[in-house]
Amino acid sequence: MPPPGSPRSRSFSEERGLSSAGVLKVIQVTDSHLFATEDGRLLGMNTRNSLGMVVDLISAEYSDFDILLATGDLSQDHSPESYRAFEAALTPLSAPETFWYPGNHDHVPTMQGVLGADSPVMTRVVRRGVWQLVLLDSTIPGKVPGHLGAAELEILDQALAEKPGLHSLVCFHHQPVPVHCKWLDTQMIKDATALFEVLDRHDNVRGVLWGHVHQEVDRERNGVRLLATPSTCVQFAPGSEDFGVDDEPPGFRWLTLQADGSIETGVVRVPPFDFEIDYSVKGY
């Protein structure tokens, strides 16, 4: 955990009302994998260009939102230049509020350094109207798989207990359930059982949201929506035993968090385009 007072340890954003009868509109972008250089490619796809296409689509057709969530692996090389490029790429959206948290390719001190010490972008608990978003760090420094640990689970448990009347969306980077890709499921949150023990103690959890898997997931567990979202760059092949790349185009997820606690959501992708997959790469 970072020292008290650092942006990553910032606990709660101020509570605010909403202008649209308690409805909170959220856009999720994830797994952009930007590089320090403009021509950086992941598995053959130029990640700055693909993020730009996603941003253009949001700006043109989905610009009426309250919060933009960037849910990890914003950078591939965790360079300051890649985070600055990510921040700049989002500028056309004029997002009312933007929140980031890390994935396994990210480097939190570098993210904080780019954002600045007083930035609210890495706030942990966001409360707006009748909803709260709890943003957790599922990364293990220097490792690919996910893990929450006692400190992150305490943040979650405290937030859910402190405001039992708020509908809650719990967010992190790694998948907490198998997605039925054998190679990817070795990377899921290792203490997922402990996570669900916390979630099951509270009746105000409405959804769980993550990235990492570069594909769409929409399921339900005990009345709680379980959601994963495609990458803004290259996608992974669903149902694959070994590492595999899909030909689906980049995308993002929109969520409308209703005043009654229900979640309306969908995945939107940019129009298909040709790119040459680099099959010489056996991982990412």
PDB file of C-alpha atoms in Angstrom:
ATOM      1  CA  MET A   1       0.000   0.000   0.000  1.00  0.00           C
ATOM      2  CA  PRO A   2       1.252   3.549  -0.699  1.00  0.00           C
ATOM      3  CA  PRO A   3       1.912   5.908   2.180  1.00  0.00           C
ATOM      4  CA  PRO A   4      -0.998   7.926   3.589  1.00  0.00           C
ATOM      5  CA  GLY A   5      -1.745  11.002   1.539  1.00  0.00           C
ATOM      6  CA  SER A   6      -0.605   9.555  -1.804  1.00  0.00           C
ATOM      7  CA  PRO A   7      -3.192   9.609  -4.628  1.00  0.00           C
ATOM      8  CA  ARG A   8      -3.601   5.826  -4.530  1.00  0.00           C
ATOM      9  CA  SER A   9      -4.502   5.906  -0.821  1.00  0.00           C
ATOM     10  CA  ARG A  10      -7.122   8.631  -1.304  1.00  0.00           C
ATOM     11  CA  SER A  11     -10.197   7.077   0.288  1.00  0.00           C
ATOM     12  CA  PHE A  12     -13.429   8.766  -0.679  1.00  0.00           C
ATOM     13  CA  SER A  13     -14.439  11.323  -3.221  1.00  0.00           C
ATOM     14  CA  GLU A  14     -16.997  13.878  -2.127  1.00  0.00           C
ATOM     15  CA  GLU A  15     -20.578  12.759  -2.437  1.00  0.00           C
ATOM     16  CA  ARG A  16     -22.484  14.532  -5.172  1.00  0.00           C
ATOM     17  CA  GLY A  17     -25.997  14.566  -6.464  1.00  0.00           C
ATOM     18  CA  LEU A  18     -26.902  13.605 -10.016  1.00  0.00           C
ATOM     19  CA  SER A  19     -28.852  15.671 -12.480  1.00  0.00           C
ATOM     20  CA  SER A  20     -30.806  12.829 -14.106  1.00  0.00           C
ATOM     21  CA  ALA A  21     -33.149  11.425 -11.420  1.00  0.00           C
ATOM     22  CA  GLY A  22     -30.493   9.326  -9.743  1.00  0.00           C
ATOM     23  CA  VAL A  23     -29.240   7.642 -12.922  1.00  0.00           C
ATOM     24  CA  LEU A  24     -25.445   7.332 -13.191  1.00  0.00           C
ATOM     25  CA  LYS A  25     -24.006   6.819 -16.683  1.00  0.00           C
ATOM     26  CA  VAL A  26     -20.582   5.176 -16.862  1.00  0.00           C
ATOM     27  CA  ILE A  27     -18.225   4.408 -19.744  1.00  0.00           C
ATOM     28  CA  GLN A  28     -15.566   1.729 -19.225  1.00  0.00           C
ATOM     29  CA  VAL A  29     -12.404   1.566 -21.321  1.00  0.00           C
ATOM     30  CA  THR A  30      -9.817  -1.058 -20.514  1.00  0.00           C
ATOM     31  CA  ASP A  31      -6.566  -2.709 -21.584  1.00  0.00           C
ATOM     32  CA  SER A  32      -5.319  -0.002 -23.932  1.00  0.00           C
ATOM     33  CA  HIS A  33      -1.681  -1.176 -23.661  1.00  0.00           C
ATOM     34  CA  LEU A  34      -0.106   2.072 -24.856  1.00  0.00           C
ATOM     35  CA  PHE A  35       3.618   2.438 -25.458  1.00  0.00           C
ATOM     36  CA  ALA A  36       6.003   5.353 -25.105  1.00  0.00           C
ATOM     37  CA  THR A  37       6.154   5.627 -28.895  1.00  0.00           C
ATOM     38  CA  GLU A  38       3.288   6.414 -31.256  1.00  0.00           C
ATOM     39  CA  ASP A  39       3.956   3.329 -33.382  1.00  0.00           C
ATOM     40  CA  GLY A  40       3.846   0.841 -30.486  1.00  0.00           C
ATOM     41  CA  ARG A  41       1.999  -2.362 -31.402  1.00  0.00           C
ATOM     42  CA  LEU A  42       0.511  -5.173 -29.353  1.00  0.00           C
ATOM     43  CA  LEU A  43       0.249  -8.432 -31.307  1.00  0.00           C
ATOM     44  CA  GLY A  44       0.377  -6.408 -34.505  1.00  0.00           C
ATOM     45  CA  MET A  45      -2.172  -3.714 -33.613  1.00  0.00           C
ATOM     46  CA  ASN A  46      -1.173  -0.084 -33.149  1.00  0.00           C
ATOM     47  CA  THR A  47      -2.658   0.564 -29.709  1.00  0.00           C
ATOM     48  CA  ARG A  48      -2.740   4.364 -29.896  1.00  0.00           C
ATOM     49  CA  ASN A  49      -4.662   4.208 -33.162  1.00  0.00           C
ATOM     50  CA  SER A  50      -7.159   1.671 -31.845  1.00  0.00           C
ATOM     51  CA  LEU A  51      -7.756   3.692 -28.656  1.00  0.00           C
ATOM     52  CA  GLY A  52      -8.292   6.744 -30.832  1.00  0.00           C
ATOM     53  CA  MET A  53     -10.979   4.907 -32.811  1.00  0.00           C
ATOM     54  CA  VAL A  54     -12.758   3.913 -29.599  1.00  0.00           C
ATOM     55  CA  VAL A  55     -12.606   7.468 -28.265  1.00  0.00           C
ATOM     56  CA  ASP A  56     -13.967   8.806 -31.567  1.00  0.00           C
ATOM     57  CA  LEU A  57     -16.913   6.389 -31.355  1.00  0.00           C
ATOM     58  CA  ILE A  58     -17.688   7.362 -27.758  1.00  0.00           C
ATOM     59  CA  SER A  59     -17.432  11.040 -28.633  1.00  0.00           C
ATOM     60  CA  ALA A  60     -19.737  10.697 -31.632  1.00  0.00           C
ATOM     61  CA  GLU A  61     -22.452   8.451 -30.201  1.00  0.00           C
ATOM     62  CA  TYR A  62     -22.078   7.957 -26.423  1.00  0.00           C
ATOM     63  CA  SER A  63     -20.850  11.298 -25.115  1.00  0.00           C
ATOM     64  CA  ASP A  64     -23.662  11.788 -22.569  1.00  0.00           C
ATOM     65  CA  PHE A  65     -22.061  10.131 -19.546  1.00  0.00           C
ATOM     66  CA  ASP A  66     -21.098  11.055 -16.001  1.00  0.00           C
ATOM     67  CA  ILE A  67     -17.990   8.974 -15.306  1.00  0.00           C
ATOM     68  CA  LEU A  68     -15.275   7.355 -17.405  1.00  0.00           C
ATOM     69  CA  LEU A  69     -13.583   4.336 -15.811  1.00  0.00           C
ATOM     70  CA  ALA A  70     -10.171   3.211 -17.074  1.00  0.00           C
ATOM     71  CA  THR A  71      -9.796  -0.265 -15.632  1.00  0.00           C
ATOM     72  CA  GLY A  72      -6.156  -1.201 -15.947  1.00  0.00           C
ATOM     73  CA  ASP A  73      -3.380  -2.091 -18.386  1.00  0.00           C
ATOM     74  CA  LEU A  74      -3.527   1.463 -19.633  1.00  0.00           C
ATOM     75  CA  SER A  75       0.153   1.088 -20.506  1.00  0.00           C
ATOM     76  CA  GLN A  76       2.133  -1.814 -21.941  1.00  0.00           C
ATOM     77  CA  ASP A  77       5.591  -0.508 -21.016  1.00  0.00           C
ATOM     78  CA  HIS A  78       4.512   1.553 -17.930  1.00  0.00           C
ATOM     79  CA  SER A  79       6.416   4.584 -19.226  1.00  0.00           C
ATOM     80  CA  PRO A  80       5.455   8.159 -18.305  1.00  0.00           C
ATOM     81  CA  GLU A  81       4.993   8.873 -22.005  1.00  0.00           C
ATOM     82  CA  SER A  82       2.397   6.095 -22.346  1.00  0.00           C
ATOM     83  CA  TYR A  83       0.304   7.481 -19.471  1.00  0.00           C
ATOM     84  CA  ARG A  84       0.532  10.989 -20.853  1.00  0.00           C
ATOM     85  CA  ALA A  85      -0.600   9.632 -24.217  1.00  0.00           C
ATOM     86  CA  PHE A  86      -3.534   7.869 -22.557  1.00  0.00           C
ATOM     87  CA  GLU A  87      -4.556  11.050 -20.741  1.00  0.00           C
ATOM     88  CA  ALA A  88      -4.301  13.034 -23.968  1.00  0.00           C
ATOM     89  CA  ALA A  89      -6.303  10.453 -25.926  1.00  0.00           C
ATOM     90  CA  LEU A  90      -9.277  10.936 -23.592  1.00  0.00           C
ATOM     91  CA  THR A  91      -9.270  14.732 -23.894  1.00  0.00           C
ATOM     92  CA  PRO A  92     -11.844  14.890 -26.751  1.00  0.00           C
ATOM     93  CA  LEU A  93     -14.415  13.219 -24.483  1.00  0.00           C
ATOM     94  CA  SER A  94     -14.497  16.119 -22.012  1.00  0.00           C
ATOM     95  CA  ALA A  95     -15.447  13.559 -19.365  1.00  0.00           C
ATOM     96  CA  PRO A  96     -17.074  15.132 -16.292  1.00  0.00           C
ATOM     97  CA  GLU A  97     -15.024  12.739 -14.145  1.00  0.00           C
ATOM     98  CA  THR A  98     -12.395  10.130 -14.942  1.00  0.00           C
ATOM     99  CA  PHE A  99     -11.012   7.429 -12.637  1.00  0.00           C
ATOM    100  CA  TRP A 100      -8.064   5.093 -13.259  1.00  0.00           C
ATOM    101  CA  TYR A 101      -6.769   2.030 -11.489  1.00  0.00           C
ATOM    102  CA  PRO A 102      -3.916  -0.323 -12.399  1.00  0.00           C
ATOM    103  CA  GLY A 103      -3.608  -3.614 -14.229  1.00  0.00           C
ATOM    104  CA  ASN A 104      -0.700  -6.019 -14.218  1.00  0.00           C
ATOM    105  CA  HIS A 105       1.159  -4.044 -16.922  1.00  0.00           C
ATOM    106  CA  ASP A 106       0.829  -0.749 -15.061  1.00  0.00           C
ATOM    107  CA  HIS A 107       3.177   0.934 -12.600  1.00  0.00           C
ATOM    108  CA  VAL A 108       1.309   2.838  -9.892  1.00  0.00           C
ATOM    109  CA  PRO A 109       4.091   5.314  -8.923  1.00  0.00           C
ATOM    110  CA  THR A 110       4.486   6.305 -12.574  1.00  0.00           C
ATOM    111  CA  MET A 111       0.716   6.724 -12.951  1.00  0.00           C
ATOM    112  CA  GLN A 112       0.667   8.906  -9.847  1.00  0.00           C
ATOM    113  CA  GLY A 113       3.629  10.914 -11.067  1.00  0.00           C
ATOM    114  CA  VAL A 114       1.913  11.721 -14.351  1.00  0.00           C
ATOM    115  CA  LEU A 115      -1.424  12.576 -12.730  1.00  0.00           C
ATOM    116  CA  GLY A 116       0.034  14.729  -9.943  1.00  0.00           C
ATOM    117  CA  ALA A 117      -0.178  14.500  -6.174  1.00  0.00           C
ATOM    118  CA  ASP A 118      -3.528  16.258  -5.869  1.00  0.00           C
ATOM    119  CA  SER A 119      -5.314  14.407  -8.645  1.00  0.00           C
ATOM    120  CA  PRO A 120      -8.598  12.657  -7.725  1.00  0.00           C
ATOM    121  CA  VAL A 121      -8.268  10.276 -10.684  1.00  0.00           C
ATOM    122  CA  MET A 122      -7.100   7.331  -8.531  1.00  0.00           C
ATOM    123  CA  THR A 123      -9.757   7.721  -5.848  1.00  0.00           C
ATOM    124  CA  ARG A 124     -10.740   4.418  -4.244  1.00  0.00           C
ATOM    125  CA  VAL A 125     -14.454   4.939  -3.441  1.00  0.00           C
ATOM    126  CA  VAL A 126     -16.651   7.190  -5.584  1.00  0.00           C
ATOM    127  CA  ARG A 127     -20.124   8.086  -4.269  1.00  0.00           C
ATOM    128  CA  ARG A 128     -22.609   9.731  -6.579  1.00  0.00           C
ATOM    129  CA  GLY A 129     -26.314   9.907  -5.803  1.00  0.00           C
ATOM    130  CA  VAL A 130     -27.615   6.474  -4.794  1.00  0.00           C
ATOM    131  CA  TRP A 131     -24.548   4.639  -6.163  1.00  0.00           C
ATOM    132  CA  GLN A 132     -20.997   3.999  -5.054  1.00  0.00           C
ATOM    133  CA  LEU A 133     -18.130   2.638  -7.136  1.00  0.00           C
ATOM    134  CA  VAL A 134     -15.474   0.742  -5.170  1.00  0.00           C
ATOM    135  CA  LEU A 135     -12.220   0.673  -7.159  1.00  0.00           C
ATOM    136  CA  LEU A 136      -9.750  -1.986  -6.014  1.00  0.00           C
ATOM    137  CA  ASP A 137      -6.176  -2.885  -6.936  1.00  0.00           C
ATOM    138  CA  SER A 138      -5.964  -6.562  -7.934  1.00  0.00           C
ATOM    139  CA  THR A 139      -2.337  -6.450  -9.068  1.00  0.00           C
ATOM    140  CA  ILE A 140       0.739  -8.210  -7.718  1.00  0.00           C
ATOM    141  CA  PRO A 141       3.819  -6.073  -8.520  1.00  0.00           C
ATOM    142  CA  GLY A 142       5.886  -7.769 -11.195  1.00  0.00           C
ATOM    143  CA  LYS A 143       3.409 -10.630 -11.686  1.00  0.00           C
ATOM    144  CA  VAL A 144       0.614 -11.348 -14.176  1.00  0.00           C
ATOM    145  CA  PRO A 145      -2.061 -13.041 -11.991  1.00  0.00           C
ATOM    146  CA  GLY A 146      -4.417 -11.167  -9.707  1.00  0.00           C
ATOM    147  CA  HIS A 147      -4.705 -10.995  -5.917  1.00  0.00           C
ATOM    148  CA  LEU A 148      -6.570  -8.591  -3.648  1.00  0.00           C
ATOM    149  CA  GLY A 149      -5.266  -9.334  -0.178  1.00  0.00           C
ATOM    150  CA  ALA A 150      -6.450  -8.239   3.230  1.00  0.00           C
ATOM    151  CA  ALA A 151      -5.959  -4.490   2.731  1.00  0.00           C
ATOM    152  CA  GLU A 152      -8.019  -4.269  -0.465  1.00  0.00           C
ATOM    153  CA  LEU A 153     -10.749  -6.502   0.940  1.00  0.00           C
ATOM    154  CA  GLU A 154     -10.925  -4.276   4.016  1.00  0.00           C
ATOM    155  CA  ILE A 155     -11.447  -1.223   1.790  1.00  0.00           C
ATOM    156  CA  LEU A 156     -14.289  -3.098   0.107  1.00  0.00           C
ATOM    157  CA  ASP A 157     -15.878  -4.384   3.295  1.00  0.00           C
ATOM    158  CA  GLN A 158     -15.707  -0.960   4.945  1.00  0.00           C
ATOM    159  CA  ALA A 159     -17.219   0.865   1.975  1.00  0.00           C
ATOM    160  CA  LEU A 160     -20.098  -1.605   1.671  1.00  0.00           C
ATOM    161  CA  ALA A 161     -20.793  -1.546   5.406  1.00  0.00           C
ATOM    162  CA  GLU A 162     -20.514   2.216   5.799  1.00  0.00           C
ATOM    163  CA  LYS A 163     -23.176   2.984   3.197  1.00  0.00           C
ATOM    164  CA  PRO A 164     -25.557   0.006   3.116  1.00  0.00           C
ATOM    165  CA  GLY A 165     -28.210   2.124   1.427  1.00  0.00           C
ATOM    166  CA  LEU A 166     -26.075   2.814  -1.647  1.00  0.00           C
ATOM    167  CA  HIS A 167     -26.139   0.481  -4.634  1.00  0.00           C
ATOM    168  CA  SER A 168     -22.565  -0.658  -5.236  1.00  0.00           C
ATOM    169  CA  LEU A 169     -20.489  -1.478  -8.301  1.00  0.00           C
ATOM    170  CA  VAL A 170     -17.220  -3.221  -7.379  1.00  0.00           C
ATOM    171  CA  CYS A 171     -14.386  -2.831  -9.893  1.00  0.00           C
ATOM    172  CA  PHE A 172     -10.861  -4.218 -10.365  1.00  0.00           C
ATOM    173  CA  HIS A 173      -8.654  -5.455 -13.217  1.00  0.00           C
ATOM    174  CA  HIS A 174      -8.439  -9.264 -13.054  1.00  0.00           C
ATOM    175  CA  GLN A 175     -11.290 -11.727 -13.463  1.00  0.00           C
ATOM    176  CA  PRO A 176     -12.682 -13.209 -10.210  1.00  0.00           C
ATOM    177  CA  VAL A 177     -14.360 -16.145 -11.997  1.00  0.00           C
ATOM    178  CA  PRO A 178     -13.181 -18.450 -14.782  1.00  0.00           C
ATOM    179  CA  VAL A 179     -13.862 -17.159 -18.286  1.00  0.00           C
ATOM    180  CA  HIS A 180     -13.296 -20.602 -19.818  1.00  0.00           C
ATOM    181  CA  CYS A 181      -9.989 -19.745 -21.483  1.00  0.00           C
ATOM    182  CA  LYS A 182      -7.593 -22.229 -19.912  1.00  0.00           C
ATOM    183  CA  TRP A 183      -4.523 -20.032 -20.239  1.00  0.00           C
ATOM    184  CA  LEU A 184      -6.279 -16.878 -19.007  1.00  0.00           C
ATOM    185  CA  ASP A 185      -7.903 -18.631 -16.062  1.00  0.00           C
ATOM    186  CA  THR A 186      -4.477 -19.289 -14.544  1.00  0.00           C
ATOM    187  CA  GLN A 187      -4.304 -15.490 -14.095  1.00  0.00           C
ATOM    188  CA  MET A 188      -7.575 -14.886 -12.252  1.00  0.00           C
ATOM    189  CA  ILE A 189      -7.751 -13.407  -8.744  1.00  0.00           C
ATOM    190  CA  LYS A 190      -6.148 -15.977  -6.455  1.00  0.00           C
ATOM    191  CA  ASP A 191      -8.200 -15.042  -3.398  1.00  0.00           C
ATOM    192  CA  ALA A 192     -11.532 -14.850  -5.216  1.00  0.00           C
ATOM    193  CA  THR A 193     -13.134 -17.007  -2.515  1.00  0.00           C
ATOM    194  CA  ALA A 194     -12.313 -14.343   0.086  1.00  0.00           C
ATOM    195  CA  LEU A 195     -13.645 -11.661  -2.261  1.00  0.00           C
ATOM    196  CA  PHE A 196     -16.995 -13.384  -2.640  1.00  0.00           C
ATOM    197  CA  GLU A 197     -17.200 -13.952   1.102  1.00  0.00           C
ATOM    198  CA  VAL A 198     -17.084 -10.168   1.528  1.00  0.00           C
ATOM    199  CA  LEU A 199     -19.573  -9.550  -1.277  1.00  0.00           C
ATOM    200  CA  ASP A 200     -21.984 -12.152   0.083  1.00  0.00           C
ATOM    201  CA  ARG A 201     -22.058 -10.420   3.487  1.00  0.00           C
ATOM    202  CA  HIS A 202     -23.630  -7.324   1.972  1.00  0.00           C
ATOM    203  CA  ASP A 203     -26.902  -6.946   0.127  1.00  0.00           C
ATOM    204  CA  ASN A 204     -26.057  -3.656  -1.593  1.00  0.00           C
ATOM    205  CA  VAL A 205     -23.714  -5.095  -4.264  1.00  0.00           C
ATOM    206  CA  ARG A 206     -25.288  -4.867  -7.708  1.00  0.00           C
ATOM    207  CA  GLY A 207     -22.386  -5.538 -10.044  1.00  0.00           C
ATOM    208  CA  VAL A 208     -18.743  -6.570 -10.385  1.00  0.00           C
ATOM    209  CA  LEU A 209     -16.751  -5.129 -13.285  1.00  0.00           C
ATOM    210  CA  TRP A 210     -13.286  -5.992 -14.615  1.00  0.00           C
ATOM    211  CA  GLY A 211     -10.988  -5.994 -17.663  1.00  0.00           C
ATOM    212  CA  HIS A 212      -7.854  -8.102 -18.331  1.00  0.00           C
ATOM    213  CA  VAL A 213      -9.493 -10.829 -20.409  1.00  0.00           C
ATOM    214  CA  HIS A 214      -9.871  -8.812 -23.654  1.00  0.00           C
ATOM    215  CA  GLN A 215     -13.357 -10.222 -24.282  1.00  0.00           C
ATOM    216  CA  GLU A 216     -16.958  -9.742 -23.222  1.00  0.00           C
ATOM    217  CA  VAL A 217     -18.483 -11.496 -20.192  1.00  0.00           C
ATOM    218  CA  ASP A 218     -22.010 -10.910 -18.856  1.00  0.00           C
ATOM    219  CA  ARG A 219     -23.220 -13.333 -16.179  1.00  0.00           C
ATOM    220  CA  GLU A 220     -24.991 -13.302 -12.840  1.00  0.00           C
ATOM    221  CA  ARG A 221     -24.102 -14.755  -9.442  1.00  0.00           C
ATOM    222  CA  ASN A 222     -26.498 -14.541  -6.493  1.00  0.00           C
ATOM    223  CA  GLY A 223     -28.304 -11.669  -8.174  1.00  0.00           C
ATOM    224  CA  VAL A 224     -25.063  -9.736  -8.824  1.00  0.00           C
ATOM    225  CA  ARG A 225     -24.064  -8.892 -12.409  1.00  0.00           C
ATOM    226  CA  LEU A 226     -20.578 -10.101 -13.420  1.00  0.00           C
ATOM    227  CA  LEU A 227     -19.155  -8.074 -16.315  1.00  0.00           C
ATOM    228  CA  ALA A 228     -15.950  -8.052 -18.363  1.00  0.00           C
ATOM    229  CA  THR A 229     -15.191  -5.807 -21.293  1.00  0.00           C
ATOM    230  CA  PRO A 230     -13.220  -6.020 -24.548  1.00  0.00           C
ATOM    231  CA  SER A 231      -9.925  -4.224 -24.908  1.00  0.00           C
ATOM    232  CA  THR A 232      -9.535  -0.967 -26.776  1.00  0.00           C
ATOM    233  CA  CYS A 233      -6.917  -2.849 -28.803  1.00  0.00           C
ATOM    234  CA  VAL A 234      -6.519  -6.523 -29.732  1.00  0.00           C
ATOM    235  CA  GLN A 235      -8.896  -9.214 -28.411  1.00  0.00           C
ATOM    236  CA  PHE A 236      -8.251 -12.706 -27.018  1.00  0.00           C
ATOM    237  CA  ALA A 237     -10.051 -15.696 -28.485  1.00  0.00           C
ATOM    238  CA  PRO A 238     -12.923 -16.877 -26.243  1.00  0.00           C
ATOM    239  CA  GLY A 239     -12.840 -20.510 -25.153  1.00  0.00           C
ATOM    240  CA  SER A 240      -9.206 -20.998 -26.126  1.00  0.00           C
ATOM    241  CA  GLU A 241      -7.013 -23.624 -24.442  1.00  0.00           C
ATOM    242  CA  ASP A 242      -3.774 -21.840 -25.302  1.00  0.00           C
ATOM    243  CA  PHE A 243      -2.949 -18.205 -25.990  1.00  0.00           C
ATOM    244  CA  GLY A 244      -5.041 -17.074 -28.954  1.00  0.00           C
ATOM    245  CA  VAL A 245      -5.960 -13.812 -30.668  1.00  0.00           C
ATOM    246  CA  ASP A 246      -9.488 -13.068 -31.878  1.00  0.00           C
ATOM    247  CA  ASP A 247     -10.438 -11.014 -34.934  1.00  0.00           C
ATOM    248  CA  GLU A 248     -13.137  -8.990 -33.128  1.00  0.00           C
ATOM    249  CA  PRO A 249     -12.486  -5.225 -33.248  1.00  0.00           C
ATOM    250  CA  PRO A 250     -11.740  -2.975 -30.252  1.00  0.00           C
ATOM    251  CA  GLY A 251     -14.555  -1.819 -28.018  1.00  0.00           C
ATOM    252  CA  PHE A 252     -15.806  -0.388 -24.745  1.00  0.00           C
ATOM    253  CA  ARG A 253     -18.710  -0.853 -22.323  1.00  0.00           C
ATOM    254  CA  TRP A 254     -21.475   1.563 -21.378  1.00  0.00           C
ATOM    255  CA  LEU A 255     -23.391   1.176 -18.113  1.00  0.00           C
ATOM    256  CA  THR A 256     -26.534   2.966 -16.986  1.00  0.00           C
ATOM    257  CA  LEU A 257     -26.815   2.543 -13.223  1.00  0.00           C
ATOM    258  CA  GLN A 258     -30.461   3.059 -12.411  1.00  0.00           C
ATOM    259  CA  ALA A 259     -31.870   4.594  -9.223  1.00  0.00           C
ATOM    260  CA  ASP A 260     -33.514   1.256  -8.323  1.00  0.00           C
ATOM    261  CA  GLY A 261     -30.166  -0.578  -8.409  1.00  0.00           C
ATOM    262  CA  SER A 262     -30.623  -2.242 -11.777  1.00  0.00           C
ATOM    263  CA  ILE A 263     -27.863  -2.118 -14.364  1.00  0.00           C
ATOM    264  CA  GLU A 264     -28.395  -1.583 -18.065  1.00  0.00           C
ATOM    265  CA  THR A 265     -25.223  -2.234 -20.023  1.00  0.00           C
ATOM    266  CA  GLY A 266     -23.802  -3.192 -23.379  1.00  0.00           C
ATOM    267  CA  VAL A 267     -20.565  -3.544 -25.315  1.00  0.00           C
ATOM    268  CA  VAL A 268     -19.942  -1.409 -28.388  1.00  0.00           C
ATOM    269  CA  ARG A 269     -17.174  -2.057 -30.901  1.00  0.00           C
ATOM    270  CA  VAL A 270     -15.664   0.066 -33.634  1.00  0.00           C
ATOM    271  CA  PRO A 271     -16.351  -1.062 -37.215  1.00  0.00           C
ATOM    272  CA  PRO A 272     -14.204  -4.042 -38.261  1.00  0.00           C
ATOM    273  CA  PHE A 273     -10.876  -3.184 -39.856  1.00  0.00           C
ATOM    274  CA  ASP A 274      -7.976  -5.182 -41.210  1.00  0.00           C
ATOM    275  CA  PHE A 275      -4.798  -5.669 -39.247  1.00  0.00           C
ATOM    276  CA  GLU A 276      -2.131  -8.323 -39.413  1.00  0.00           C
ATOM    277  CA  ILE A 277      -1.905 -10.399 -36.248  1.00  0.00           C
ATOM    278  CA  ASP A 278       1.677 -11.016 -35.174  1.00  0.00           C
ATOM    279  CA  TYR A 279       1.542 -14.770 -34.615  1.00  0.00           C
ATOM    280  CA  SER A 280       5.195 -14.841 -33.591  1.00  0.00           C
ATOM    281  CA  VAL A 281       4.106 -13.492 -30.201  1.00  0.00           C
ATOM    282  CA  LYS A 282       3.067 -16.275 -27.807  1.00  0.00           C
ATOM    283  CA  GLY A 283       2.005 -14.071 -24.907  1.00  0.00           C
ATOM    284  CA  TYR A 284       1.520 -10.444 -24.049  1.00  0.00           C
TER     285      TYR A 284
END
